[in-house]
Amino acid sequence: MIKDTVIKIIAEQLEVEEETITPETNFVEDLEADSLDIFQVLSEIEDELDLVIETDENIETVQQLINHIKRVEGSEK
């Protein structure tokens, strides 16, 4: 499931507990992630899910990222 994969990767990359991450979690406010952290998370998700995430959207929450990935996956099918 995309949500579980995304949360696992975020937890690994940002060194936080998976249990602390919810769909409403904000990357900057809650996880104190900077743009490099977010880039690393996106890169790892691309590798894990074998897709390309190109976005000029301002993704602030975990749910926004999950929704974006679902759109990207849908457009590649």
Short mmCIF file of N, CA, C and O in Angstrom, two decimals:
data_model
loop_
_atom_site.label_atom_id
_atom_site.label_comp_id
_atom_site.label_asym_id
_atom_site.label_seq_id
_atom_site.Cartn_x
_atom_site.Cartn_y
_atom_site.Cartn_z
N MET A 1 0.85 -1.19 0.00
CA MET A 1 0.00 0.00 0.00
C MET A 1 0.90 1.25 0.00
O MET A 1 1.90 1.32 0.71
N ILE A 2 0.53 2.21 -0.78
CA ILE A 2 1.35 3.41 -0.94
C ILE A 2 1.56 4.12 0.40
O ILE A 2 2.68 4.50 0.73
N LYS A 3 0.51 4.28 1.16
CA LYS A 3 0.61 5.01 2.43
C LYS A 3 1.67 4.38 3.34
O LYS A 3 2.51 5.09 3.90
N ASP A 4 1.63 3.07 3.49
CA ASP A 4 2.58 2.39 4.36
C ASP A 4 4.00 2.56 3.87
O ASP A 4 4.92 2.79 4.65
N THR A 5 4.20 2.45 2.56
CA THR A 5 5.53 2.60 1.97
C THR A 5 6.04 4.02 2.19
O THR A 5 7.20 4.22 2.59
N VAL A 6 5.20 5.01 1.95
CA VAL A 6 5.59 6.40 2.11
C VAL A 6 5.97 6.69 3.56
O VAL A 6 7.01 7.30 3.84
N ILE A 7 5.16 6.24 4.49
CA ILE A 7 5.44 6.48 5.91
C ILE A 7 6.74 5.80 6.32
O ILE A 7 7.56 6.38 7.04
N LYS A 8 6.95 4.58 5.84
CA LYS A 8 8.19 3.86 6.17
C LYS A 8 9.41 4.62 5.67
O LYS A 8 10.40 4.80 6.40
N ILE A 9 9.35 5.10 4.45
CA ILE A 9 10.47 5.83 3.87
C ILE A 9 10.70 7.15 4.60
O ILE A 9 11.84 7.52 4.89
N ILE A 10 9.64 7.87 4.89
CA ILE A 10 9.77 9.14 5.62
C ILE A 10 10.44 8.88 6.97
O ILE A 10 11.36 9.60 7.36
N ALA A 11 9.99 7.85 7.67
CA ALA A 11 10.55 7.54 8.98
C ALA A 11 12.04 7.22 8.87
O ALA A 11 12.85 7.70 9.68
N GLU A 12 12.41 6.43 7.87
CA GLU A 12 13.83 6.08 7.68
C GLU A 12 14.67 7.30 7.33
O GLU A 12 15.73 7.52 7.91
N GLN A 13 14.20 8.09 6.37
CA GLN A 13 14.98 9.22 5.87
C GLN A 13 15.11 10.34 6.90
O GLN A 13 16.14 10.99 6.99
N LEU A 14 14.06 10.56 7.67
CA LEU A 14 14.05 11.68 8.62
C LEU A 14 14.33 11.22 10.05
O LEU A 14 14.30 12.02 10.98
N GLU A 15 14.57 9.91 10.20
CA GLU A 15 14.92 9.34 11.49
C GLU A 15 13.89 9.67 12.57
O GLU A 15 14.21 10.21 13.63
N VAL A 16 12.65 9.35 12.26
CA VAL A 16 11.56 9.50 13.22
C VAL A 16 10.81 8.17 13.31
O VAL A 16 10.94 7.31 12.43
N GLU A 17 10.03 8.01 14.35
CA GLU A 17 9.25 6.79 14.53
C GLU A 17 8.05 6.79 13.57
O GLU A 17 7.38 7.81 13.42
N GLU A 18 7.81 5.65 12.93
CA GLU A 18 6.68 5.54 12.00
C GLU A 18 5.37 5.91 12.68
O GLU A 18 4.50 6.50 12.07
N GLU A 19 5.23 5.55 13.95
CA GLU A 19 3.99 5.79 14.69
C GLU A 19 3.67 7.28 14.83
O GLU A 19 2.53 7.65 15.09
N THR A 20 4.68 8.13 14.69
CA THR A 20 4.46 9.57 14.85
C THR A 20 3.99 10.23 13.56
O THR A 20 3.65 11.40 13.55
N ILE A 21 3.98 9.46 12.46
CA ILE A 21 3.63 10.03 11.16
C ILE A 21 2.19 9.65 10.81
O ILE A 21 1.84 8.48 10.79
N THR A 22 1.39 10.67 10.54
CA THR A 22 0.01 10.47 10.11
C THR A 22 -0.18 11.18 8.77
O THR A 22 0.68 11.96 8.35
N PRO A 23 -1.31 10.96 8.11
CA PRO A 23 -1.54 11.69 6.86
C PRO A 23 -1.51 13.21 7.04
O PRO A 23 -1.15 13.94 6.12
N GLU A 24 -1.85 13.69 8.22
CA GLU A 24 -1.89 15.12 8.49
C GLU A 24 -0.52 15.69 8.86
O GLU A 24 -0.37 16.91 8.99
N THR A 25 0.48 14.84 9.03
CA THR A 25 1.80 15.30 9.43
C THR A 25 2.37 16.26 8.40
O THR A 25 2.39 15.97 7.20
N ASN A 26 2.84 17.41 8.89
CA ASN A 26 3.43 18.43 8.03
C ASN A 26 4.95 18.23 8.05
O ASN A 26 5.56 18.12 9.10
N PHE A 27 5.54 18.19 6.84
CA PHE A 27 6.98 17.93 6.74
C PHE A 27 7.81 18.97 7.48
O PHE A 27 8.74 18.61 8.21
N VAL A 28 7.50 20.24 7.30
CA VAL A 28 8.31 21.29 7.89
C VAL A 28 7.96 21.51 9.35
O VAL A 28 8.84 21.50 10.22
N GLU A 29 6.68 21.69 9.64
CA GLU A 29 6.27 22.02 11.00
C GLU A 29 6.41 20.86 11.97
O GLU A 29 6.87 21.04 13.10
N ASP A 30 6.01 19.66 11.54
CA ASP A 30 6.01 18.51 12.46
C ASP A 30 7.32 17.72 12.44
O ASP A 30 7.76 17.21 13.47
N LEU A 31 7.91 17.60 11.26
CA LEU A 31 9.11 16.77 11.12
C LEU A 31 10.39 17.59 11.00
O LEU A 31 11.48 17.02 10.92
N GLU A 32 10.24 18.90 10.94
CA GLU A 32 11.38 19.81 10.81
C GLU A 32 12.26 19.46 9.62
O GLU A 32 13.50 19.53 9.69
N ALA A 33 11.63 19.08 8.52
CA ALA A 33 12.35 18.72 7.30
C ALA A 33 12.63 19.97 6.48
O ALA A 33 11.79 20.86 6.38
N ASP A 34 13.82 20.01 5.89
CA ASP A 34 14.12 21.10 4.97
C ASP A 34 13.98 20.59 3.54
O ASP A 34 13.62 19.43 3.32
N SER A 35 14.26 21.43 2.57
CA SER A 35 14.05 21.04 1.17
C SER A 35 14.92 19.86 0.78
O SER A 35 14.50 19.00 0.00
N LEU A 36 16.13 19.76 1.32
CA LEU A 36 16.99 18.62 1.02
C LEU A 36 16.41 17.34 1.60
O LEU A 36 16.42 16.29 0.94
N ASP A 37 15.88 17.40 2.81
CA ASP A 37 15.24 16.23 3.41
C ASP A 37 14.08 15.74 2.54
O ASP A 37 13.95 14.54 2.27
N ILE A 38 13.27 16.67 2.10
CA ILE A 38 12.11 16.32 1.27
C ILE A 38 12.57 15.74 -0.06
O ILE A 38 12.02 14.74 -0.54
N PHE A 39 13.61 16.31 -0.64
CA PHE A 39 14.17 15.77 -1.89
C PHE A 39 14.63 14.34 -1.69
O PHE A 39 14.37 13.47 -2.53
N GLN A 40 15.30 14.07 -0.58
CA GLN A 40 15.78 12.71 -0.31
C GLN A 40 14.62 11.74 -0.13
O GLN A 40 14.68 10.61 -0.61
N VAL A 41 13.57 12.18 0.54
CA VAL A 41 12.38 11.34 0.70
C VAL A 41 11.78 11.02 -0.67
O VAL A 41 11.48 9.86 -0.98
N LEU A 42 11.62 12.04 -1.51
CA LEU A 42 11.05 11.83 -2.84
C LEU A 42 11.91 10.90 -3.67
O LEU A 42 11.39 10.02 -4.38
N SER A 43 13.22 11.06 -3.61
CA SER A 43 14.13 10.20 -4.37
C SER A 43 14.00 8.75 -3.94
O SER A 43 13.96 7.84 -4.78
N GLU A 44 13.92 8.53 -2.65
CA GLU A 44 13.79 7.17 -2.13
C GLU A 44 12.44 6.56 -2.54
O GLU A 44 12.37 5.38 -2.90
N ILE A 45 11.39 7.35 -2.51
CA ILE A 45 10.07 6.87 -2.94
C ILE A 45 10.09 6.52 -4.42
O ILE A 45 9.54 5.50 -4.84
N GLU A 46 10.74 7.36 -5.22
CA GLU A 46 10.86 7.07 -6.66
C GLU A 46 11.54 5.72 -6.89
O GLU A 46 11.09 4.92 -7.70
N ASP A 47 12.62 5.48 -6.16
CA ASP A 47 13.33 4.21 -6.30
C ASP A 47 12.48 3.03 -5.85
O ASP A 47 12.41 2.00 -6.53
N GLU A 48 11.83 3.19 -4.72
CA GLU A 48 11.04 2.10 -4.14
C GLU A 48 9.83 1.76 -5.00
O GLU A 48 9.50 0.59 -5.20
N LEU A 49 9.15 2.77 -5.52
CA LEU A 49 7.91 2.55 -6.27
C LEU A 49 8.13 2.55 -7.78
O LEU A 49 7.18 2.38 -8.55
N ASP A 50 9.37 2.75 -8.21
CA ASP A 50 9.73 2.75 -9.62
C ASP A 50 8.86 3.73 -10.43
O ASP A 50 8.19 3.35 -11.37
N LEU A 51 8.90 4.99 -10.00
CA LEU A 51 8.20 6.03 -10.74
C LEU A 51 8.97 7.33 -10.62
O LEU A 51 9.92 7.43 -9.86
N VAL A 52 8.57 8.30 -11.41
CA VAL A 52 9.22 9.60 -11.40
C VAL A 52 8.24 10.62 -10.83
O VAL A 52 7.13 10.76 -11.33
N ILE A 53 8.67 11.30 -9.79
CA ILE A 53 7.83 12.32 -9.16
C ILE A 53 8.38 13.68 -9.54
O ILE A 53 9.39 14.12 -9.02
N GLU A 54 7.73 14.29 -10.51
CA GLU A 54 8.10 15.66 -10.89
C GLU A 54 6.98 16.55 -10.39
O GLU A 54 5.83 16.36 -10.75
N THR A 55 7.34 17.49 -9.56
CA THR A 55 6.29 18.34 -9.03
C THR A 55 6.80 19.75 -8.80
O THR A 55 7.93 19.95 -8.36
N ASP A 56 5.97 20.69 -9.15
CA ASP A 56 6.25 22.06 -8.77
C ASP A 56 5.23 22.47 -7.70
O ASP A 56 5.16 23.61 -7.29
N GLU A 57 4.44 21.48 -7.29
CA GLU A 57 3.48 21.72 -6.22
C GLU A 57 4.22 21.87 -4.91
O GLU A 57 5.30 21.31 -4.72
N ASN A 58 3.62 22.58 -4.00
CA ASN A 58 4.19 22.71 -2.67
C ASN A 58 3.55 21.63 -1.81
O ASN A 58 2.45 21.80 -1.30
N ILE A 59 4.23 20.51 -1.67
CA ILE A 59 3.71 19.40 -0.88
C ILE A 59 4.11 19.63 0.57
O ILE A 59 5.28 19.64 0.91
N GLU A 60 3.10 19.83 1.40
CA GLU A 60 3.35 20.16 2.81
C GLU A 60 3.07 19.01 3.76
O GLU A 60 3.71 18.90 4.79
N THR A 61 2.10 18.15 3.41
CA THR A 61 1.72 17.08 4.32
C THR A 61 1.95 15.71 3.68
O THR A 61 2.07 15.58 2.46
N VAL A 62 1.95 14.71 4.52
CA VAL A 62 2.11 13.34 4.06
C VAL A 62 0.96 12.98 3.11
O VAL A 62 1.18 12.36 2.06
N GLN A 63 -0.26 13.38 3.44
CA GLN A 63 -1.41 13.06 2.58
C GLN A 63 -1.28 13.72 1.21
O GLN A 63 -1.61 13.11 0.19
N GLN A 64 -0.80 14.95 1.16
CA GLN A 64 -0.59 15.60 -0.14
C GLN A 64 0.42 14.81 -0.98
O GLN A 64 0.24 14.66 -2.18
N LEU A 65 1.45 14.30 -0.34
CA LEU A 65 2.44 13.48 -1.05
C LEU A 65 1.82 12.19 -1.55
O LEU A 65 2.01 11.81 -2.71
N ILE A 66 1.05 11.53 -0.71
CA ILE A 66 0.39 10.28 -1.11
C ILE A 66 -0.55 10.54 -2.29
O ILE A 66 -0.56 9.78 -3.27
N ASN A 67 -1.33 11.60 -2.22
CA ASN A 67 -2.25 11.94 -3.32
C ASN A 67 -1.48 12.20 -4.61
O ASN A 67 -1.90 11.77 -5.69
N HIS A 68 -0.37 12.90 -4.50
CA HIS A 68 0.44 13.20 -5.68
C HIS A 68 0.99 11.91 -6.29
O HIS A 68 0.96 11.73 -7.51
N ILE A 69 1.48 11.01 -5.46
CA ILE A 69 2.01 9.73 -5.96
C ILE A 69 0.92 8.95 -6.67
O ILE A 69 1.15 8.36 -7.73
N LYS A 70 -0.28 8.94 -6.11
CA LYS A 70 -1.40 8.23 -6.75
C LYS A 70 -1.71 8.81 -8.12
O LYS A 70 -1.99 8.08 -9.07
N ARG A 71 -1.65 10.15 -8.24
CA ARG A 71 -1.88 10.79 -9.54
C ARG A 71 -0.78 10.40 -10.53
O ARG A 71 -1.06 10.10 -11.69
N VAL A 72 0.46 10.39 -10.06
CA VAL A 72 1.58 10.03 -10.93
C VAL A 72 1.44 8.58 -11.37
O VAL A 72 1.60 8.27 -12.55
N GLU A 73 1.13 7.68 -10.44
CA GLU A 73 0.95 6.27 -10.79
C GLU A 73 -0.18 6.11 -11.80
O GLU A 73 -0.06 5.34 -12.74
N GLY A 74 -1.27 6.82 -11.59
CA GLY A 74 -2.41 6.73 -12.50
C GLY A 74 -2.08 7.20 -13.90
O GLY A 74 -2.56 6.65 -14.89
N SER A 75 -1.23 8.21 -14.00
CA SER A 75 -0.89 8.76 -15.31
C SER A 75 0.12 7.89 -16.04
O SER A 75 0.28 8.00 -17.25
N GLU A 76 0.81 7.01 -15.32
CA GLU A 76 1.81 6.15 -15.96
C GLU A 76 1.22 4.83 -16.43
O GLU A 76 1.87 4.06 -17.08
N LYS A 77 -0.03 4.56 -16.08
CA LYS A 77 -0.65 3.28 -16.47
C LYS A 77 -1.28 3.38 -17.82
O LYS A 77 -1.61 4.38 -18.33
#
